[in-house]
PDB file of C-alpha atoms in Angstrom:
ATOM      1  CA  UNK T   1     106.079  74.204 156.177  1.00  0.00           C
ATOM      2  CA  UNK T   2     102.503  73.698 155.135  1.00  0.00           C
ATOM      3  CA  UNK T   3     101.970  74.512 151.473  1.00  0.00           C
ATOM      4  CA  UNK T   4      99.210  74.133 148.898  1.00  0.00           C
ATOM      5  CA  UNK T   5      99.951  73.689 145.208  1.00  0.00           C
ATOM      6  CA  UNK T   6      97.587  74.172 142.304  1.00  0.00           C
ATOM      7  CA  UNK T   7      99.496  73.206 139.179  1.00  0.00           C
ATOM      8  CA  UNK T   8      96.888  74.384 136.656  1.00  0.00           C
ATOM      9  CA  UNK T   9      96.868  78.190 136.330  1.00  0.00           C
ATOM     10  CA  UNK T  10      94.037  77.991 133.793  1.00  0.00           C
ATOM     11  CA  UNK T  11      91.480  75.420 132.727  1.00  0.00           C
ATOM     12  CA  UNK T  12      88.615  75.513 130.282  1.00  0.00           C
ATOM     13  CA  UNK T  13      85.524  73.391 129.843  1.00  0.00           C
ATOM     14  CA  UNK T  14      82.512  73.350 127.589  1.00  0.00           C
ATOM     15  CA  UNK T  15      79.094  73.893 129.085  1.00  0.00           C
ATOM     16  CA  UNK T  16      77.523  70.644 130.386  1.00  0.00           C
ATOM     17  CA  UNK T  17      80.888  68.865 130.409  1.00  0.00           C
ATOM     18  CA  UNK T  18      82.963  67.778 133.408  1.00  0.00           C
ATOM     19  CA  UNK T  19      86.227  69.319 134.548  1.00  0.00           C
ATOM     20  CA  UNK T  20      88.654  68.403 137.334  1.00  0.00           C
ATOM     21  CA  UNK T  21      90.856  70.908 139.126  1.00  0.00           C
ATOM     22  CA  UNK T  22      93.965  69.589 140.870  1.00  0.00           C
ATOM     23  CA  UNK T  23      95.349  70.421 144.278  1.00  0.00           C
ATOM     24  CA  UNK T  24      98.135  68.934 146.354  1.00  0.00           C
ATOM     25  CA  UNK T  25      99.278  69.973 149.789  1.00  0.00           C
ATOM     26  CA  UNK T  26     102.086  69.299 152.173  1.00  0.00           C
ATOM     27  CA  UNK T  27     101.630  68.822 155.895  1.00  0.00           C
ATOM     28  CA  UNK T  28     102.849  66.661 158.726  1.00  0.00           C
ATOM     29  CA  UNK T  29      99.523  66.943 160.559  1.00  0.00           C
ATOM     30  CA  UNK T  30      97.050  64.073 160.619  1.00  0.00           C
ATOM     31  CA  UNK T  31      93.928  66.120 161.317  1.00  0.00           C
ATOM     32  CA  UNK T  32      93.004  69.123 159.223  1.00  0.00           C
ATOM     33  CA  UNK T  33      90.398  70.532 156.856  1.00  0.00           C
ATOM     34  CA  UNK T  34      90.520  71.129 153.125  1.00  0.00           C
ATOM     35  CA  UNK T  35      88.366  73.567 151.190  1.00  0.00           C
ATOM     36  CA  UNK T  36      87.639  74.735 147.707  1.00  0.00           C
ATOM     37  CA  UNK T  37      86.658  78.393 147.391  1.00  0.00           C
ATOM     38  CA  UNK T  38      85.317  80.085 144.286  1.00  0.00           C
ATOM     39  CA  UNK T  39      86.038  83.723 143.467  1.00  0.00           C
ATOM     40  CA  UNK T  40      83.936  85.106 140.600  1.00  0.00           C
ATOM     41  CA  UNK T  41      84.665  88.516 139.038  1.00  0.00           C
ATOM     42  CA  UNK T  42      82.601  90.084 141.828  1.00  0.00           C
ATOM     43  CA  UNK T  43      85.580  89.284 144.086  1.00  0.00           C
ATOM     44  CA  UNK T  44      83.440  87.547 146.709  1.00  0.00           C
ATOM     45  CA  UNK T  45      85.025  84.395 148.168  1.00  0.00           C
ATOM     46  CA  UNK T  46      82.417  81.630 148.157  1.00  0.00           C
ATOM     47  CA  UNK T  47      82.872  78.245 149.793  1.00  0.00           C
ATOM     48  CA  UNK T  48      82.259  75.449 147.313  1.00  0.00           C
ATOM     49  CA  UNK T  49      83.025  72.346 149.342  1.00  0.00           C
ATOM     50  CA  UNK T  50      84.762  71.184 152.523  1.00  0.00           C
ATOM     51  CA  UNK T  51      86.498  67.939 153.479  1.00  0.00           C
ATOM     52  CA  UNK T  52      87.543  66.789 156.944  1.00  0.00           C
ATOM     53  CA  UNK T  53      90.775  64.791 156.814  1.00  0.00           C
ATOM     54  CA  UNK T  54      89.515  62.220 159.302  1.00  0.00           C
ATOM     55  CA  UNK T  55      86.632  61.307 156.974  1.00  0.00           C
ATOM     56  CA  UNK T  56      87.437  58.803 154.273  1.00  0.00           C
ATOM     57  CA  UNK T  57      84.271  59.519 152.332  1.00  0.00           C
ATOM     58  CA  UNK T  58      84.666  62.140 149.627  1.00  0.00           C
ATOM     59  CA  UNK T  59      82.524  65.243 150.080  1.00  0.00           C
ATOM     60  CA  UNK T  60      79.887  66.146 147.505  1.00  0.00           C
ATOM     61  CA  UNK T  61      77.752  69.246 147.051  1.00  0.00           C
ATOM     62  CA  UNK T  62      75.331  68.944 144.145  1.00  0.00           C
ATOM     63  CA  UNK T  63      77.462  69.167 140.965  1.00  0.00           C
ATOM     64  CA  UNK T  64      80.697  69.532 142.935  1.00  0.00           C
ATOM     65  CA  UNK T  65      82.628  66.605 144.360  1.00  0.00           C
ATOM     66  CA  UNK T  66      86.153  65.989 145.565  1.00  0.00           C
ATOM     67  CA  UNK T  67      88.633  63.167 145.243  1.00  0.00           C
ATOM     68  CA  UNK T  68      90.491  63.183 148.540  1.00  0.00           C
ATOM     69  CA  UNK T  69      93.590  60.989 148.665  1.00  0.00           C
ATOM     70  CA  UNK T  70      95.064  61.489 152.122  1.00  0.00           C
ATOM     71  CA  UNK T  71      98.171  59.375 151.631  1.00  0.00           C
ATOM     72  CA  UNK T  72      98.982  61.151 148.389  1.00  0.00           C
ATOM     73  CA  UNK T  73      98.021  64.528 149.903  1.00  0.00           C
ATOM     74  CA  UNK T  74      95.800  65.237 146.951  1.00  0.00           C
ATOM     75  CA  UNK T  75      92.454  67.040 146.917  1.00  0.00           C
ATOM     76  CA  UNK T  76      90.956  67.525 143.453  1.00  0.00           C
ATOM     77  CA  UNK T  77      87.632  69.176 142.641  1.00  0.00           C
ATOM     78  CA  UNK T  78      85.313  67.757 140.008  1.00  0.00           C
ATOM     79  CA  UNK T  79      82.633  69.966 138.520  1.00  0.00           C
ATOM     80  CA  UNK T  80      79.954  68.055 136.634  1.00  0.00           C
ATOM     81  CA  UNK T  81      77.500  69.515 134.130  1.00  0.00           C
ATOM     82  CA  UNK T  82      79.499  72.755 134.001  1.00  0.00           C
ATOM     83  CA  UNK T  83      77.521  75.974 133.768  1.00  0.00           C
ATOM     84  CA  UNK T  84      78.496  79.433 132.559  1.00  0.00           C
ATOM     85  CA  UNK T  85      78.158  80.661 136.136  1.00  0.00           C
ATOM     86  CA  UNK T  86      80.947  78.307 137.212  1.00  0.00           C
ATOM     87  CA  UNK T  87      83.494  80.515 135.480  1.00  0.00           C
ATOM     88  CA  UNK T  88      85.708  81.923 138.229  1.00  0.00           C
ATOM     89  CA  UNK T  89      89.012  81.575 140.070  1.00  0.00           C
ATOM     90  CA  UNK T  90      89.054  78.458 142.215  1.00  0.00           C
ATOM     91  CA  UNK T  91      91.257  78.283 145.279  1.00  0.00           C
ATOM     92  CA  UNK T  92      92.195  75.173 147.167  1.00  0.00           C
ATOM     93  CA  UNK T  93      92.838  75.832 150.858  1.00  0.00           C
ATOM     94  CA  UNK T  94      94.227  73.876 153.790  1.00  0.00           C
ATOM     95  CA  UNK T  95      93.374  74.572 157.385  1.00  0.00           C
ATOM     96  CA  UNK T  96      95.190  73.077 160.346  1.00  0.00           C
ATOM     97  CA  UNK T  97      93.470  73.233 163.664  1.00  0.00           C
ATOM     98  CA  UNK T  98      95.059  76.631 164.214  1.00  0.00           C
ATOM     99  CA  UNK T  99      92.357  78.781 162.735  1.00  0.00           C
ATOM    100  CA  UNK T 100      93.890  79.964 159.464  1.00  0.00           C
ATOM    101  CA  UNK T 101      93.537  79.093 155.806  1.00  0.00           C
ATOM    102  CA  UNK T 102      96.557  78.421 153.619  1.00  0.00           C
ATOM    103  CA  UNK T 103      95.654  78.978 149.996  1.00  0.00           C
ATOM    104  CA  UNK T 104      96.979  77.662 146.714  1.00  0.00           C
ATOM    105  CA  UNK T 105      97.720  80.039 143.845  1.00  0.00           C
ATOM    106  CA  UNK T 106      94.361  79.446 142.203  1.00  0.00           C
ATOM    107  CA  UNK T 107      93.050  78.049 138.935  1.00  0.00           C
ATOM    108  CA  UNK T 108      91.123  80.232 136.530  1.00  0.00           C
ATOM    109  CA  UNK T 109      88.234  78.257 135.051  1.00  0.00           C
ATOM    110  CA  UNK T 110      86.671  79.359 131.787  1.00  0.00           C
ATOM    111  CA  UNK T 111      83.378  77.866 130.643  1.00  0.00           C
ATOM    112  CA  UNK T 112      82.517  77.975 126.951  1.00  0.00           C
ATOM    113  CA  UNK T 113      78.963  77.711 125.580  1.00  0.00           C
TER     114      UNK T 113
ATOM    115  CA  UNK E   1      71.548  91.037 155.659  1.00  0.00           C
ATOM    116  CA  UNK E   2      75.296  90.870 154.978  1.00  0.00           C
ATOM    117  CA  UNK E   3      77.175  88.382 157.157  1.00  0.00           C
ATOM    118  CA  UNK E   4      80.641  89.962 156.902  1.00  0.00           C
ATOM    119  CA  UNK E   5      80.780  93.540 155.702  1.00  0.00           C
ATOM    120  CA  UNK E   6      83.808  95.685 154.953  1.00  0.00           C
ATOM    121  CA  UNK E   7      84.048  99.379 154.292  1.00  0.00           C
ATOM    122  CA  UNK E   8      85.106 100.900 152.055  1.00  0.00           C
ATOM    123  CA  UNK E   9      84.976  98.584 149.033  1.00  0.00           C
ATOM    124  CA  UNK E  10      87.428 100.770 147.122  1.00  0.00           C
ATOM    125  CA  UNK E  11      90.135 103.026 148.472  1.00  0.00           C
ATOM    126  CA  UNK E  12      92.526 105.141 146.439  1.00  0.00           C
ATOM    127  CA  UNK E  13      95.121 107.100 148.363  1.00  0.00           C
ATOM    128  CA  UNK E  14      98.544 108.669 148.046  1.00  0.00           C
ATOM    129  CA  UNK E  15     101.800 107.257 149.317  1.00  0.00           C
ATOM    130  CA  UNK E  16     102.534 108.212 152.892  1.00  0.00           C
ATOM    131  CA  UNK E  17      98.914 108.533 153.947  1.00  0.00           C
ATOM    132  CA  UNK E  18      97.284 106.624 156.804  1.00  0.00           C
ATOM    133  CA  UNK E  19      94.055 104.742 156.141  1.00  0.00           C
ATOM    134  CA  UNK E  20      91.679 102.349 157.873  1.00  0.00           C
ATOM    135  CA  UNK E  21      89.456  99.549 156.677  1.00  0.00           C
ATOM    136  CA  UNK E  22      86.544  98.495 158.852  1.00  0.00           C
ATOM    137  CA  UNK E  23      85.018  95.039 159.183  1.00  0.00           C
ATOM    138  CA  UNK E  24      81.935  93.825 160.993  1.00  0.00           C
ATOM    139  CA  UNK E  25      80.378  90.364 161.214  1.00  0.00           C
ATOM    140  CA  UNK E  26      76.883  89.521 162.435  1.00  0.00           C
ATOM    141  CA  UNK E  27      77.360  85.750 162.545  1.00  0.00           C
ATOM    142  CA  UNK E  28      78.247  85.576 166.222  1.00  0.00           C
ATOM    143  CA  UNK E  29      81.661  84.114 165.372  1.00  0.00           C
ATOM    144  CA  UNK E  30      84.542  84.229 167.831  1.00  0.00           C
ATOM    145  CA  UNK E  31      87.365  84.554 165.317  1.00  0.00           C
ATOM    146  CA  UNK E  32      88.063  87.195 162.697  1.00  0.00           C
ATOM    147  CA  UNK E  33      90.835  87.478 160.124  1.00  0.00           C
ATOM    148  CA  UNK E  34      92.515  89.778 157.653  1.00  0.00           C
ATOM    149  CA  UNK E  35      93.794  88.284 154.405  1.00  0.00           C
ATOM    150  CA  UNK E  36      95.705  90.057 151.637  1.00  0.00           C
ATOM    151  CA  UNK E  37      95.252  89.178 147.959  1.00  0.00           C
ATOM    152  CA  UNK E  38      98.052  90.486 145.775  1.00  0.00           C
ATOM    153  CA  UNK E  39      98.010  91.387 142.094  1.00  0.00           C
ATOM    154  CA  UNK E  40      98.622  87.752 141.157  1.00  0.00           C
ATOM    155  CA  UNK E  41      95.532  86.726 143.129  1.00  0.00           C
ATOM    156  CA  UNK E  42      97.567  85.022 145.847  1.00  0.00           C
ATOM    157  CA  UNK E  43      95.768  85.068 149.191  1.00  0.00           C
ATOM    158  CA  UNK E  44      97.683  85.086 152.431  1.00  0.00           C
ATOM    159  CA  UNK E  45      96.639  85.503 156.017  1.00  0.00           C
ATOM    160  CA  UNK E  46      97.830  88.608 157.835  1.00  0.00           C
ATOM    161  CA  UNK E  47      96.152  88.475 161.243  1.00  0.00           C
ATOM    162  CA  UNK E  48      93.580  86.587 163.229  1.00  0.00           C
ATOM    163  CA  UNK E  49      91.784  87.584 166.408  1.00  0.00           C
ATOM    164  CA  UNK E  50      89.850  85.353 168.755  1.00  0.00           C
ATOM    165  CA  UNK E  51      87.537  87.144 171.189  1.00  0.00           C
ATOM    166  CA  UNK E  52      89.499  90.398 170.739  1.00  0.00           C
ATOM    167  CA  UNK E  53      92.835  88.679 171.343  1.00  0.00           C
ATOM    168  CA  UNK E  54      95.533  88.573 168.655  1.00  0.00           C
ATOM    169  CA  UNK E  55      96.220  84.960 167.728  1.00  0.00           C
ATOM    170  CA  UNK E  56      98.093  85.106 164.427  1.00  0.00           C
ATOM    171  CA  UNK E  57     100.442  87.792 163.134  1.00  0.00           C
ATOM    172  CA  UNK E  58     102.090  86.545 159.969  1.00  0.00           C
ATOM    173  CA  UNK E  59     105.200  88.745 159.822  1.00  0.00           C
ATOM    174  CA  UNK E  60     103.278  91.744 158.627  1.00  0.00           C
ATOM    175  CA  UNK E  61     105.086  95.136 158.725  1.00  0.00           C
ATOM    176  CA  UNK E  62     104.465  97.208 161.835  1.00  0.00           C
ATOM    177  CA  UNK E  63     102.717  99.794 159.671  1.00  0.00           C
ATOM    178  CA  UNK E  64      99.721  97.442 159.715  1.00  0.00           C
ATOM    179  CA  UNK E  65      97.854  97.466 162.995  1.00  0.00           C
ATOM    180  CA  UNK E  66      94.655  95.508 163.535  1.00  0.00           C
ATOM    181  CA  UNK E  67      92.231  96.581 166.223  1.00  0.00           C
ATOM    182  CA  UNK E  68      89.348  94.583 167.603  1.00  0.00           C
ATOM    183  CA  UNK E  69      87.056  96.672 169.841  1.00  0.00           C
ATOM    184  CA  UNK E  70      84.738  93.689 170.283  1.00  0.00           C
ATOM    185  CA  UNK E  71      84.435  90.233 168.814  1.00  0.00           C
ATOM    186  CA  UNK E  72      82.113  91.434 166.032  1.00  0.00           C
ATOM    187  CA  UNK E  73      84.550  94.028 164.701  1.00  0.00           C
ATOM    188  CA  UNK E  74      88.089  93.882 163.368  1.00  0.00           C
ATOM    189  CA  UNK E  75      89.539  96.998 161.802  1.00  0.00           C
ATOM    190  CA  UNK E  76      92.807  97.352 159.915  1.00  0.00           C
ATOM    191  CA  UNK E  77      94.810 100.545 160.157  1.00  0.00           C
ATOM    192  CA  UNK E  78      97.709 101.127 157.795  1.00  0.00           C
ATOM    193  CA  UNK E  79     100.280 103.857 158.396  1.00  0.00           C
ATOM    194  CA  UNK E  80     102.601 105.459 155.848  1.00  0.00           C
ATOM    195  CA  UNK E  81     101.124 103.657 152.875  1.00  0.00           C
ATOM    196  CA  UNK E  82     103.519 102.376 150.228  1.00  0.00           C
ATOM    197  CA  UNK E  83     102.967 101.439 146.587  1.00  0.00           C
ATOM    198  CA  UNK E  84     103.457  97.771 147.484  1.00  0.00           C
ATOM    199  CA  UNK E  85     100.481  97.871 149.814  1.00  0.00           C
ATOM    200  CA  UNK E  86      98.166  98.015 146.811  1.00  0.00           C
ATOM    201  CA  UNK E  87      96.082  94.844 147.008  1.00  0.00           C
ATOM    202  CA  UNK E  88      92.666  93.530 147.907  1.00  0.00           C
ATOM    203  CA  UNK E  89      92.189  93.082 151.635  1.00  0.00           C
ATOM    204  CA  UNK E  90      89.631  90.558 152.822  1.00  0.00           C
ATOM    205  CA  UNK E  91      88.089  90.328 156.227  1.00  0.00           C
ATOM    206  CA  UNK E  92      86.728  86.927 157.275  1.00  0.00           C
ATOM    207  CA  UNK E  93      85.190  85.288 160.300  1.00  0.00           C
ATOM    208  CA  UNK E  94      84.683  81.753 161.532  1.00  0.00           C
ATOM    209  CA  UNK E  95      83.538  79.861 164.591  1.00  0.00           C
ATOM    210  CA  UNK E  96      87.022  78.443 164.790  1.00  0.00           C
ATOM    211  CA  UNK E  97      88.562  76.194 167.344  1.00  0.00           C
ATOM    212  CA  UNK E  98      90.117  72.805 167.519  1.00  0.00           C
ATOM    213  CA  UNK E  99      88.553  69.681 166.139  1.00  0.00           C
ATOM    214  CA  UNK E 100      84.973  69.670 164.938  1.00  0.00           C
ATOM    215  CA  UNK E 101      84.393  73.282 165.961  1.00  0.00           C
ATOM    216  CA  UNK E 102      86.634  74.467 163.164  1.00  0.00           C
ATOM    217  CA  UNK E 103      84.264  75.549 160.435  1.00  0.00           C
ATOM    218  CA  UNK E 104      84.478  77.417 157.193  1.00  0.00           C
ATOM    219  CA  UNK E 105      85.531  81.027 157.014  1.00  0.00           C
ATOM    220  CA  UNK E 106      83.001  83.548 155.726  1.00  0.00           C
ATOM    221  CA  UNK E 107      84.546  86.356 153.735  1.00  0.00           C
ATOM    222  CA  UNK E 108      83.648  89.974 153.223  1.00  0.00           C
ATOM    223  CA  UNK E 109      83.577  91.417 149.715  1.00  0.00           C
ATOM    224  CA  UNK E 110      87.078  92.754 149.981  1.00  0.00           C
ATOM    225  CA  UNK E 111      88.546  96.245 149.881  1.00  0.00           C
ATOM    226  CA  UNK E 112      90.592  97.134 146.830  1.00  0.00           C
ATOM    227  CA  UNK E 113      93.324  99.453 148.039  1.00  0.00           C
ATOM    228  CA  UNK E 114      95.248 101.405 145.428  1.00  0.00           C
ATOM    229  CA  UNK E 115      98.223 103.479 146.517  1.00  0.00           C
ATOM    230  CA  UNK E 116      99.356 106.103 143.996  1.00  0.00           C
TER     231      UNK E 116
END
């Protein structure tokens, strides 16, 4: 079965510092997508970053970058120069080529001034 | 202009009632989904439709019935509501397919359903 594990229920970081959120997944597929979604208190699910498994290069989006280790089935999110607005639940998600997202249990990120 | 919109945003109802949640997307996507987020924030897919055809039904009770009148709309009807149905229900859409056509899912703002 395809599963996604986020082992850090909560993380905290000081403003302007860097934090890394962990995610591992289990699959027997070779082609798939991985995502990080952010859910602030407003409840809206916002895509942060996406990685295609067939690409070796790690995805980056401004202050957000991933460390994708396909052999280890690991997909961590690094947030640089953390801002107060980054405080939210972060969900790692796996998508096979069957049109659904399989989510991890989430990591609550707190940002302190 | 909202890409994926759900109504209502909040719904409080008594056990045993029947209720519907509506979802509309204006992104021109072929695929729409319903996800359920429980009290522990865990998100799980319930259904997906592609061009009005049911693709995924993840062992959801028969009391839940999705209906897609056209590819821009996917409604969720719930019969005989139970306390355990209390959750946040998210509608989403994507231009999904195999290979490079599989793109991100865009989510609605969610409907918080409370059954009392």
